[in-house]
PDB file of C-alpha atoms in Angstrom:
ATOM      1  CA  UNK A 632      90.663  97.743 110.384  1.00 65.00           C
ATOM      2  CA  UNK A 633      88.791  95.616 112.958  1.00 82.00           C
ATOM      3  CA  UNK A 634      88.425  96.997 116.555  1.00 95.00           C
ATOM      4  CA  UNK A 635      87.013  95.749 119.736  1.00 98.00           C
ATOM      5  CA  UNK A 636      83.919  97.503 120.471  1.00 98.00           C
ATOM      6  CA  UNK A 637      81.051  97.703 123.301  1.00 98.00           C
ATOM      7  CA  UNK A 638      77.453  98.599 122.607  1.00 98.00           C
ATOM      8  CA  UNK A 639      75.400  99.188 125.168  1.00 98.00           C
ATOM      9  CA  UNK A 640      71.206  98.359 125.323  1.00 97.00           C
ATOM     10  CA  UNK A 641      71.959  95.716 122.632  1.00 97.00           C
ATOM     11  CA  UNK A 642      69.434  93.392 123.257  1.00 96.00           C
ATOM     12  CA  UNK A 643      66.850  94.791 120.848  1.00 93.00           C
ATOM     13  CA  UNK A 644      66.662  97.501 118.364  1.00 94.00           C
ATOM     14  CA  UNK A 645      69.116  99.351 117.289  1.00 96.00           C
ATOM     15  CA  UNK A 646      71.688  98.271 119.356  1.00 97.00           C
ATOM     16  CA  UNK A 647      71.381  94.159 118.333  1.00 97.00           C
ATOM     17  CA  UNK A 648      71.218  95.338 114.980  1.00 97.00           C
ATOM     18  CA  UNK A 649      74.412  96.949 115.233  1.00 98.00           C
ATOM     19  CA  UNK A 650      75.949  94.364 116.692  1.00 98.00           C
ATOM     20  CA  UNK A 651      75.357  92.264 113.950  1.00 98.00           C
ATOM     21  CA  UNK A 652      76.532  94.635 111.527  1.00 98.00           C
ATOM     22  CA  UNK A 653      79.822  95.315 113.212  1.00 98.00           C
ATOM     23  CA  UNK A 654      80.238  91.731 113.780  1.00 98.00           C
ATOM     24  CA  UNK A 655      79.958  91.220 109.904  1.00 98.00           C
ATOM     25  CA  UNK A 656      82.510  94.239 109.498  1.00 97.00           C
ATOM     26  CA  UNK A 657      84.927  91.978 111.456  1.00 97.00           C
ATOM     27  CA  UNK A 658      84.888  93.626 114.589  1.00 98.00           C
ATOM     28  CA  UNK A 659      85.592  92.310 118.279  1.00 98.00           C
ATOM     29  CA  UNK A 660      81.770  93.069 119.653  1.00 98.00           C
ATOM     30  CA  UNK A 661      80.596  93.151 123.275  1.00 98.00           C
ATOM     31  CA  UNK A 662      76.870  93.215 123.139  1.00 98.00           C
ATOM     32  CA  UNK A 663      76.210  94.599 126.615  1.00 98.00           C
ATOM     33  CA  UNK A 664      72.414  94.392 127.985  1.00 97.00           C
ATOM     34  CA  UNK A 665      71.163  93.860 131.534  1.00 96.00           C
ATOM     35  CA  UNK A 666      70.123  90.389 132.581  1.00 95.00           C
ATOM     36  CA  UNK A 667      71.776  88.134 130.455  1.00 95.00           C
ATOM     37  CA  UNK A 668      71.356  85.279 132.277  1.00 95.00           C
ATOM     38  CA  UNK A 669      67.732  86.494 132.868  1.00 95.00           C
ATOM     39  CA  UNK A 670      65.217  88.612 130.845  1.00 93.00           C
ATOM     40  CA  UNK A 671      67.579  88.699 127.595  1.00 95.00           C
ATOM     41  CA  UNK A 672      68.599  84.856 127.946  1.00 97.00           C
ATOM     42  CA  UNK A 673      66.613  84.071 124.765  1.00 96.00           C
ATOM     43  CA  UNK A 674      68.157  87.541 122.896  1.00 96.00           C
ATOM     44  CA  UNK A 675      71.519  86.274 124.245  1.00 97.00           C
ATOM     45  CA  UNK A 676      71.463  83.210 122.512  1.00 97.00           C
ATOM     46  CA  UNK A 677      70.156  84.315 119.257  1.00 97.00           C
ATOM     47  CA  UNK A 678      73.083  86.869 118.893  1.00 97.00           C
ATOM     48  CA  UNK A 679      75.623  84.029 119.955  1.00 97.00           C
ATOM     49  CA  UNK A 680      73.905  81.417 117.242  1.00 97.00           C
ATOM     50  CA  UNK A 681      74.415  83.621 114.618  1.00 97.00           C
ATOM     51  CA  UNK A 682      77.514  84.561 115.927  1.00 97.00           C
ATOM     52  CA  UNK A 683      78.288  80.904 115.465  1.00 97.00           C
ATOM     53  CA  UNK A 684      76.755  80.594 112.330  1.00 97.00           C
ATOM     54  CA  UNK A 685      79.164  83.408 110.049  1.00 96.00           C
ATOM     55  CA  UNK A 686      81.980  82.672 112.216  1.00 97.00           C
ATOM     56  CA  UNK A 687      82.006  85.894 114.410  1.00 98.00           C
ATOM     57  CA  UNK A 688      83.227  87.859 117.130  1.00 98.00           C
ATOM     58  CA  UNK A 689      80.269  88.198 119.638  1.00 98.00           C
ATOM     59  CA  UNK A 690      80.558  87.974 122.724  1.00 98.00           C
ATOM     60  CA  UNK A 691      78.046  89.301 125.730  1.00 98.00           C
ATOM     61  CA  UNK A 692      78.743  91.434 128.460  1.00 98.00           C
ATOM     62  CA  UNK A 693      76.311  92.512 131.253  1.00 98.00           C
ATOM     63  CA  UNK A 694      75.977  96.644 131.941  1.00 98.00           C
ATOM     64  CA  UNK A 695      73.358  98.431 133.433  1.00 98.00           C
ATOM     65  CA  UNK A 696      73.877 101.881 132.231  1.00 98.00           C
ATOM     66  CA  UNK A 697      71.775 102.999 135.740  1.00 98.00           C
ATOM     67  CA  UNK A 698      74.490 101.650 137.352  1.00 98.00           C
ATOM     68  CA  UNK A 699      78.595 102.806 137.827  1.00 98.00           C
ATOM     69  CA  UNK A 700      79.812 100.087 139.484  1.00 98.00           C
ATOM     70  CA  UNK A 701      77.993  97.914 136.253  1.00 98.00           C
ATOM     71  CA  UNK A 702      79.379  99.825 134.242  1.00 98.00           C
ATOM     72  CA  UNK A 703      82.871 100.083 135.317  1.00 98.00           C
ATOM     73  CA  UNK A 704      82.641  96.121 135.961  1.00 98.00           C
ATOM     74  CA  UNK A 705      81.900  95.862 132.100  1.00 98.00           C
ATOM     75  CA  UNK A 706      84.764  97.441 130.975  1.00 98.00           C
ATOM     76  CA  UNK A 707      87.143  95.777 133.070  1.00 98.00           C
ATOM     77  CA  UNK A 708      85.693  92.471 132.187  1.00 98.00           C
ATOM     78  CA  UNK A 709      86.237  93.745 128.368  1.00 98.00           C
ATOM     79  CA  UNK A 710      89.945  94.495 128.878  1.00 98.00           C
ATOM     80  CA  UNK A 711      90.888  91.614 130.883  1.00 98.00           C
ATOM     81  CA  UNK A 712      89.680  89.549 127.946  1.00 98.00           C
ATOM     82  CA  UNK A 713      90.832  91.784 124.898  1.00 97.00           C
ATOM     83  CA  UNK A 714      93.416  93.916 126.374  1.00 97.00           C
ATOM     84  CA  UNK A 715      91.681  97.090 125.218  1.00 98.00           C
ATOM     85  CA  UNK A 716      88.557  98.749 123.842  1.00 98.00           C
ATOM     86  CA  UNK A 717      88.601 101.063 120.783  1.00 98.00           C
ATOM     87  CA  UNK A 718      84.883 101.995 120.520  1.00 98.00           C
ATOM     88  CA  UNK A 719      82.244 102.532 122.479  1.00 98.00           C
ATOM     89  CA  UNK A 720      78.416 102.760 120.962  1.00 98.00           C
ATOM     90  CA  UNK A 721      76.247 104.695 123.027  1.00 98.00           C
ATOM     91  CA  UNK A 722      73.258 103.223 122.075  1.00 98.00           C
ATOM     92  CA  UNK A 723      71.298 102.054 125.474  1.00 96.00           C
ATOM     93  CA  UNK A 724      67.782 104.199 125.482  1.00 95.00           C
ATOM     94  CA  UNK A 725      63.984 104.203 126.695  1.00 94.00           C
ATOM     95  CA  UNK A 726      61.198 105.860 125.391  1.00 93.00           C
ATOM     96  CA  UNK A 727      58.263 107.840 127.405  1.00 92.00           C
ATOM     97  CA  UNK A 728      54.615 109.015 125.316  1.00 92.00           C
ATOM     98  CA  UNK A 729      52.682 110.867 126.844  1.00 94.00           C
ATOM     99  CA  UNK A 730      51.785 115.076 127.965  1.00 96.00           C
ATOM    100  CA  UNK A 731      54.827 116.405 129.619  1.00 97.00           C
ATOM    101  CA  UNK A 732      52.703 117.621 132.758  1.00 97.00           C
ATOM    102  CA  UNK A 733      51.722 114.502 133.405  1.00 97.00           C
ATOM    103  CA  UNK A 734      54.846 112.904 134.131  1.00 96.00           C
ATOM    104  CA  UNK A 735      56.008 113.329 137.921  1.00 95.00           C
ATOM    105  CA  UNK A 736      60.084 114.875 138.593  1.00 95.00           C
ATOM    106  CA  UNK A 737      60.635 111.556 139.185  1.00 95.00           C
ATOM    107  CA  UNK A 738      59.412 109.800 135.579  1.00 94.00           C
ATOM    108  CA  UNK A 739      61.790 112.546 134.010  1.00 96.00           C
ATOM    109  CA  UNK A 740      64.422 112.268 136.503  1.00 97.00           C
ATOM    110  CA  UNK A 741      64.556 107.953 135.908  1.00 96.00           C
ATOM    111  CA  UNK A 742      64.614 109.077 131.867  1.00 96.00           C
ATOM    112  CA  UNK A 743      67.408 111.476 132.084  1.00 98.00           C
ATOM    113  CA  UNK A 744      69.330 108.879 134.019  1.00 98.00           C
ATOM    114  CA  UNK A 745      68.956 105.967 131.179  1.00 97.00           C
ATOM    115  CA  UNK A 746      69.477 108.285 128.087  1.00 98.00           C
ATOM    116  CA  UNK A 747      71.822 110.634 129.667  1.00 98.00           C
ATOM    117  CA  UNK A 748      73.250 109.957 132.493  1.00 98.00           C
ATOM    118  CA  UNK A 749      73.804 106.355 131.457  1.00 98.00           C
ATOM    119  CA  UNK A 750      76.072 107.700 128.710  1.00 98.00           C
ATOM    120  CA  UNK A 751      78.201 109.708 131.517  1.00 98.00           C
ATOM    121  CA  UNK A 752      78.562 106.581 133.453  1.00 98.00           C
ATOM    122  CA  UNK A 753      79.540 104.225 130.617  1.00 98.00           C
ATOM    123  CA  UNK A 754      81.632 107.131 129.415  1.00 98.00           C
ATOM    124  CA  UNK A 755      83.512 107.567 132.891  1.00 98.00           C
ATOM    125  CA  UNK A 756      84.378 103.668 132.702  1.00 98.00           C
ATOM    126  CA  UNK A 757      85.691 103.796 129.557  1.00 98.00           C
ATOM    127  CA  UNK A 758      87.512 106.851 128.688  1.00 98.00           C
ATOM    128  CA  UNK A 759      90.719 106.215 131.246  1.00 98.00           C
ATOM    129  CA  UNK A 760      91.870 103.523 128.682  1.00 98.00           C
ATOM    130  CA  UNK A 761      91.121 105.299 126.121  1.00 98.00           C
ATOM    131  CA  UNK A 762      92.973 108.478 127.293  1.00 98.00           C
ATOM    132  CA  UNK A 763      95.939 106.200 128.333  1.00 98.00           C
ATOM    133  CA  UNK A 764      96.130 105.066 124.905  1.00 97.00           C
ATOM    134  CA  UNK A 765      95.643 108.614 123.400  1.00 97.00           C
ATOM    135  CA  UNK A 766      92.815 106.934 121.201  1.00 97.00           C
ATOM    136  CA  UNK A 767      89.645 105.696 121.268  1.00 98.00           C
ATOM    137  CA  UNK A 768      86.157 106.345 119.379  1.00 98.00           C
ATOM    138  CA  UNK A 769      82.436 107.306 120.877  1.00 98.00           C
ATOM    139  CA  UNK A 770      80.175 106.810 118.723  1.00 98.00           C
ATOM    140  CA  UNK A 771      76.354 107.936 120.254  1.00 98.00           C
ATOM    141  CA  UNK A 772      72.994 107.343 118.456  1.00 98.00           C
ATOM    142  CA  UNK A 773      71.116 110.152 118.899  1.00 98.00           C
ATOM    143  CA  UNK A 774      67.714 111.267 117.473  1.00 97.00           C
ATOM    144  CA  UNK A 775      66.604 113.868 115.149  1.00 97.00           C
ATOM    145  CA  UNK A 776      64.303 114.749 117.891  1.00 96.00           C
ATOM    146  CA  UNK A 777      66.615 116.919 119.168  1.00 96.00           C
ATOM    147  CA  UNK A 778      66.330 119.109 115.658  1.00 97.00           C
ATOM    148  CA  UNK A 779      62.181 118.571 115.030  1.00 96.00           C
ATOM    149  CA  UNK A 780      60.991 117.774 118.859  1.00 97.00           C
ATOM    150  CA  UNK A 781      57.898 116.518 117.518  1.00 94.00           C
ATOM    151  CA  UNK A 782      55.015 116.196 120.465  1.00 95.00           C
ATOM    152  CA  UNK A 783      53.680 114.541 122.638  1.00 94.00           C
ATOM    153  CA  UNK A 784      57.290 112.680 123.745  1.00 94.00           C
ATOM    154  CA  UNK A 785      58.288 115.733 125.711  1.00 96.00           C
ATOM    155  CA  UNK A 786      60.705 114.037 128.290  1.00 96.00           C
ATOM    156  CA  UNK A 787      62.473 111.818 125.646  1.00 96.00           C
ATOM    157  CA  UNK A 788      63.351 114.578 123.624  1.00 97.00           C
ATOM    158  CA  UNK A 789      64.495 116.546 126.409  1.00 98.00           C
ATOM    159  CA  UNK A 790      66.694 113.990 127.616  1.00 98.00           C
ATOM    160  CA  UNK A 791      68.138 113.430 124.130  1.00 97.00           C
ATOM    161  CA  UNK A 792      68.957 117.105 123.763  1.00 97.00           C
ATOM    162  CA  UNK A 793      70.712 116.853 126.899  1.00 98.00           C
ATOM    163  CA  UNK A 794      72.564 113.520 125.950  1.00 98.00           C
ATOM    164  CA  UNK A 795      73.645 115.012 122.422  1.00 98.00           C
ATOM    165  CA  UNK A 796      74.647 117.944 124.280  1.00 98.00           C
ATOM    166  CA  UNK A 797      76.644 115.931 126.596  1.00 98.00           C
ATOM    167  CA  UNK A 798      78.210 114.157 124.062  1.00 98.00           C
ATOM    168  CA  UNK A 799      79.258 117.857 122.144  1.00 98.00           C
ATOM    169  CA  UNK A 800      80.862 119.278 125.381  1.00 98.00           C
ATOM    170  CA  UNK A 801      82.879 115.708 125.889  1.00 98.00           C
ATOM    171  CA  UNK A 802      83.942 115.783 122.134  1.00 98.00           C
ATOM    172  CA  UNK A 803      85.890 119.039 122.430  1.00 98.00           C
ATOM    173  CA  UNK A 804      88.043 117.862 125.696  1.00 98.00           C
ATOM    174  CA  UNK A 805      88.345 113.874 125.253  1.00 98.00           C
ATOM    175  CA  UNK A 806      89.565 114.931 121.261  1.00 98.00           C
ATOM    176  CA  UNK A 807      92.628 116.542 122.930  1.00 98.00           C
ATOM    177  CA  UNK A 808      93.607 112.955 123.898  1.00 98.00           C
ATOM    178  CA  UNK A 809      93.178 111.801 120.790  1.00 98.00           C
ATOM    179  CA  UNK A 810      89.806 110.657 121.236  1.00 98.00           C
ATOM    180  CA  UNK A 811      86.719 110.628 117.765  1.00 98.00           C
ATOM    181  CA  UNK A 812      83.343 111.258 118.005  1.00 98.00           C
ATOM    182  CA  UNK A 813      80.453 110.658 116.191  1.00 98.00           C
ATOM    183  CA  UNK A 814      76.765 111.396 116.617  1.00 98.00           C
ATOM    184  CA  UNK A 815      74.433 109.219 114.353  1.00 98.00           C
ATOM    185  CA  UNK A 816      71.240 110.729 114.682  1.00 98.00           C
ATOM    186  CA  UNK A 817      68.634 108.239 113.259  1.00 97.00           C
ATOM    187  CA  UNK A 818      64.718 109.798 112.186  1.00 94.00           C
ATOM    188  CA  UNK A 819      61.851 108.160 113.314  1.00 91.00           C
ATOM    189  CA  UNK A 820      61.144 104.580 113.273  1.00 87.00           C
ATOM    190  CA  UNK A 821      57.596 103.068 113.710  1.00 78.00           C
ATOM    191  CA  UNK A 822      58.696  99.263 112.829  1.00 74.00           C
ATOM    192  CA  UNK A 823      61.478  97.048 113.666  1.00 60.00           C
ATOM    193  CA  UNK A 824      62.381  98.278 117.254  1.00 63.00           C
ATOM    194  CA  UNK A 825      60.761  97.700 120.862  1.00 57.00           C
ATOM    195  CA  UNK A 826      60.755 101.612 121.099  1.00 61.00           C
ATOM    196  CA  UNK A 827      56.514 102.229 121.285  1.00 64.00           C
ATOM    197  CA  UNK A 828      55.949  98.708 121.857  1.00 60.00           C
ATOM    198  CA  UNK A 829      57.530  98.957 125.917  1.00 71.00           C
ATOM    199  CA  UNK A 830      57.417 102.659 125.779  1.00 80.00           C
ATOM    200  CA  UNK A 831      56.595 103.947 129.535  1.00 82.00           C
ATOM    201  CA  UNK A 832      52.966 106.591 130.001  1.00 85.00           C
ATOM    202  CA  UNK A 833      52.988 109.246 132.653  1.00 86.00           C
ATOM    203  CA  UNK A 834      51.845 108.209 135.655  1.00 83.00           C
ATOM    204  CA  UNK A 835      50.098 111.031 136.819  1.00 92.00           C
ATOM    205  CA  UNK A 836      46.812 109.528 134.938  1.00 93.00           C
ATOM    206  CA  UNK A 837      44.648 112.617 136.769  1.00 96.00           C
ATOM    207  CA  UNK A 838      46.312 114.994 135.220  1.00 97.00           C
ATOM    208  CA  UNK A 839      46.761 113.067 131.712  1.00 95.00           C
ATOM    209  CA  UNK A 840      42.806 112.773 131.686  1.00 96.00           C
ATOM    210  CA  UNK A 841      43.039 116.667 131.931  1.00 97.00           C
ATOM    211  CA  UNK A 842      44.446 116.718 128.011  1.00 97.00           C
ATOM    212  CA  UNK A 843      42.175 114.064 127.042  1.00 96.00           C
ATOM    213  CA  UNK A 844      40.870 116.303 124.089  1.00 97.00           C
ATOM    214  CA  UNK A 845      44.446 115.814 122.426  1.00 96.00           C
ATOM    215  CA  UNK A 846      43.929 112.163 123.032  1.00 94.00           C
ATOM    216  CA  UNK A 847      43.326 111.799 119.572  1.00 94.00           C
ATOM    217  CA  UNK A 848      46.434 113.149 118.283  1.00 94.00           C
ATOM    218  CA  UNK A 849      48.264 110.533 119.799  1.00 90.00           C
ATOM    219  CA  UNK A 850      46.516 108.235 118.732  1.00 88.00           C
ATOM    220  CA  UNK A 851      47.488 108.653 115.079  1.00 89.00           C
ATOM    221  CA  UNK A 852      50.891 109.861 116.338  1.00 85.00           C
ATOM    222  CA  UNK A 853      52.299 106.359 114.367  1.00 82.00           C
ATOM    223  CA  UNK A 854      50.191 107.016 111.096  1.00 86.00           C
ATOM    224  CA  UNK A 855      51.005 110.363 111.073  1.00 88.00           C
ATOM    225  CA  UNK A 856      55.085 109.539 111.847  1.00 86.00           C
ATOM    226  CA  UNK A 857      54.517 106.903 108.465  1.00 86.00           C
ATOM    227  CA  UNK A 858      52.909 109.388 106.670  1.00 89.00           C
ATOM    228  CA  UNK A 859      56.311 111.537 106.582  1.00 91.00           C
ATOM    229  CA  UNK A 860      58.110 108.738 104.648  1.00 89.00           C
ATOM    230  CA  UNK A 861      58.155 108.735 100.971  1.00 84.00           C
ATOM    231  CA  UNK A 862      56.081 105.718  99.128  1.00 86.00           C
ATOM    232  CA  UNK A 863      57.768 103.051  98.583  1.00 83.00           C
ATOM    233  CA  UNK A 864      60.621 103.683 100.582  1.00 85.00           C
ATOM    234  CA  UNK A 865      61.613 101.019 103.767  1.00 84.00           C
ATOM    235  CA  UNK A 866      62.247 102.720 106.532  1.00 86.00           C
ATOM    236  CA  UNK A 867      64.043 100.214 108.119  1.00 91.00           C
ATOM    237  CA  UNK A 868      66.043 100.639 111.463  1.00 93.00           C
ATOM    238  CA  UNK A 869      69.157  98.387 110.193  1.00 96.00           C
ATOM    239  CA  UNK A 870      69.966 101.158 107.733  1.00 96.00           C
ATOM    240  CA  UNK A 871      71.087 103.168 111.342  1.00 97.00           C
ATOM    241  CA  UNK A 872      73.605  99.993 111.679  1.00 98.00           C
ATOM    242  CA  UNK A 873      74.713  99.633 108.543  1.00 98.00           C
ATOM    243  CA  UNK A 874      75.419 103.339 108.867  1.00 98.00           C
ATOM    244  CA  UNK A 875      77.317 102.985 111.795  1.00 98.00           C
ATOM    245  CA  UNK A 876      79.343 100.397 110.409  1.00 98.00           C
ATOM    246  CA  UNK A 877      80.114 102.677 107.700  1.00 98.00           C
ATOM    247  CA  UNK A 878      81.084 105.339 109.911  1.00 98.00           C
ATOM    248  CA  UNK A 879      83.873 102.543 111.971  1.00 98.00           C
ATOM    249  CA  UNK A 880      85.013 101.511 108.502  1.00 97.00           C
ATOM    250  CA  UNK A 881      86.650 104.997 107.699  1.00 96.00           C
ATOM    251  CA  UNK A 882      89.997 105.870 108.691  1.00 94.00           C
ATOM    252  CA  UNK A 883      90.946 107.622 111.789  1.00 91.00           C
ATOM    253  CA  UNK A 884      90.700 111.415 111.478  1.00 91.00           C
ATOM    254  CA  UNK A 885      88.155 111.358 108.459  1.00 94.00           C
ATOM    255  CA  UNK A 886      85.046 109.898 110.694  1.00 96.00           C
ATOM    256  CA  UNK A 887      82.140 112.929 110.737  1.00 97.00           C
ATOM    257  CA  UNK A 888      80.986 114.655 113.513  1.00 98.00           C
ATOM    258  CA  UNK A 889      77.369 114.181 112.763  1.00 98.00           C
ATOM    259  CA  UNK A 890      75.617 112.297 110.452  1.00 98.00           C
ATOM    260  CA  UNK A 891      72.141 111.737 109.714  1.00 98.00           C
ATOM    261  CA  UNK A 892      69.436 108.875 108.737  1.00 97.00           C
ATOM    262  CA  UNK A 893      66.235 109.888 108.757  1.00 95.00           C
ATOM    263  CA  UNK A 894      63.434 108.523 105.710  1.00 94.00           C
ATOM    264  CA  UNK A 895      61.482 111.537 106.446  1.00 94.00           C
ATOM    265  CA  UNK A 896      63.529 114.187 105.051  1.00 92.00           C
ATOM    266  CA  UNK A 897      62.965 116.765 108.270  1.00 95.00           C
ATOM    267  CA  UNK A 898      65.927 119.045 106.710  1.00 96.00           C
ATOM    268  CA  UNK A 899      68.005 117.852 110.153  1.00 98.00           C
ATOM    269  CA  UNK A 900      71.287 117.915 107.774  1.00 97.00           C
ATOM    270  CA  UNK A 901      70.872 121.285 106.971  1.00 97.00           C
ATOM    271  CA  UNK A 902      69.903 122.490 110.748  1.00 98.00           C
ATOM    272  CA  UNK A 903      73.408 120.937 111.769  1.00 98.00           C
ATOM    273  CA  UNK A 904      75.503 122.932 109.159  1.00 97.00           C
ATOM    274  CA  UNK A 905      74.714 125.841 110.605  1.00 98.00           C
ATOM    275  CA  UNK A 906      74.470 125.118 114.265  1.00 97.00           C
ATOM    276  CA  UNK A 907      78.257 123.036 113.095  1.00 97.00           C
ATOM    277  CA  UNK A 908      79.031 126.477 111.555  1.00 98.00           C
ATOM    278  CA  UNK A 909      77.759 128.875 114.537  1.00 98.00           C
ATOM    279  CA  UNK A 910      79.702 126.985 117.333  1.00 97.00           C
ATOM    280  CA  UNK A 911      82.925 126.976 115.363  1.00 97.00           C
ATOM    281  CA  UNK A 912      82.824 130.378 115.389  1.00 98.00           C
ATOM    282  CA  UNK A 913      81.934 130.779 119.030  1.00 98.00           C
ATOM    283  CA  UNK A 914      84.981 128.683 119.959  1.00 98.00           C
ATOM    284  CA  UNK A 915      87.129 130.191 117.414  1.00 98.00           C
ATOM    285  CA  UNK A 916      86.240 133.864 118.835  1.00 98.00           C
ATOM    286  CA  UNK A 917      86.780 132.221 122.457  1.00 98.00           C
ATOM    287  CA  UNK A 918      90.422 131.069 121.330  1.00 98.00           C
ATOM    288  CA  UNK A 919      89.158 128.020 121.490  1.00 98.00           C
ATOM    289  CA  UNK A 920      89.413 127.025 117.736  1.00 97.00           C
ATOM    290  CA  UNK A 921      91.911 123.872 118.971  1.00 96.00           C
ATOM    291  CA  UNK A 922      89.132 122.297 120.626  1.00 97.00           C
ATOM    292  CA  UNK A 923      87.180 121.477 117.223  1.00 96.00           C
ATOM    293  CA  UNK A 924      90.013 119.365 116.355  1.00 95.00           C
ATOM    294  CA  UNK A 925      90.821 115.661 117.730  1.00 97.00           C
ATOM    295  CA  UNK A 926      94.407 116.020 118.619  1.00 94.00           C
ATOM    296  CA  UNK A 927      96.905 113.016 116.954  1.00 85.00           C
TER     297      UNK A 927
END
């Protein structure tokens, strides 16, 4: 069944691969991104000409997850024109490299705000339809770096554990209004995203000079990330939309919770059965065991 859905930070990546995908599914898609009529002009019109091209449903929407009143504005804009929104694709993220001491408070403090934070705002937009219509689907693209936190990205990862764990807490209350979630948590990626290529450094270069004798880790931090694939396998970052688009496609109520792609085989599967298996207990102890259910 189609649905009308907004993806946020779909510009590039990830996210504009996914709205391709979900266009070609036969969804409604708002590809949000900031600066349409600016920056992303060009990555505007490529979407809408192949929008035009197979005859789909795309159709751009500005949001700047930093921003509430953006976000709210985006999601009013979306209902006024389709008279509701079924899904919303967290997807909107930014990438620091570098040694965690070296970043200032206020490096980590602007990362938490785009990777997690953003999420809350886009979330607090969105979920009073959704709990008015006692349905609704979030949908966030995570990272197995929450699982492995490999090194040398220290403030991404952290803000992606908080973001997932964001996204947990809000799955056991918005699922009592009848509301899914899903965490896709793609592996690593060295081609076919802007990721590395407009990653941000620490800007405390005094004190990253200080570690310079790990310099050379980093260095290789991409050939060692490639060496982790299998040979011959094509660790491409569409698989994460097509994946998605899987995950829309089922029905209502039989969605996952989690679900991985990662062409690196770091065992993250097997970490979230028992983590899965350890908090339904918790709840379930707590009295709680409701929660673990969406509510129809």
């Amino acid at each position: 069944m189609s649905s009308v859905v907004l993806i946020t930070g779909a510009a590039t990546g990830i996210g504009n691969l996914t709205a391709r995908a979900l266009a070609e599914a036969g969804h409604t898609v708002y590809a949000s991104m900031r600066n349409p009529d600016g920056r992303n002009a060009n990555r505007v019109q490529e979407l809408l000409d192949f929008a035009k091209q197979g005859d789909l449903d795309v159709r751009i929407v500005e949001l700047d997850v930093q921003n509430q009143e953006s976000a709210d504005n985006a999601v009013k804009a979306i209902l006024d024109d389709a008279g509701r929104l079924d899904t919303v694709v967290h997807n909107a993220g930014h990438l620091y490299v570098g040694y965690v001491e070296a970043f200032t408070a206020e490096d980590i403090a602007r990362l938490f705000d785009i990777n997690a934070i953003g999420i809350q705002r886009v979330n607090r937009a969105a979920l009073p339809h959704m709990r008015e219509r006692r349905s609704g689907t979030l949908l966030y693209v995570g990272s197995t770096t929450s699982v492995v936190v490999p090194p040398f990205l220290g403030p991404y990862v952290a803000s992606k554990f908080a973001a997932d764990a964001l996204a947990q807490v809000t799955a056991y209350e918005v699922g009592q209004f009848g509301i899914e979630t899903t965490i896709v948590m793609p592996g690593p990626f060295t081609q076919g995203t802007e990721h590395f290529p407009h990653a941000d450094h620490a800007a405390d270069r005094q004190v990253a000079e200080a570690y310079s004798a790990l310099d050379p880790m980093v260095a290789r931090n991409e050939e060692a990330t490639e060496s982790l694939f299998r040979p011959g396998v094509d660790a491409d970052p569409a698989a994460v939309a097509d994946e998605i688009a899987r995950v829309l496609a089922l029905p209502a109520g039989t969605r996952p919770f989690r679900t991985v792609v990662d062409f690196t085989d770091a065992g993250v599967d097997e970490v979230n059965q028992v983590v899965r298996k350890a908090q339904e207990s918790f709840l379930t102890r707590m009295g709680f065991g409701q929660l673990l259910q969406v509510k129809r």
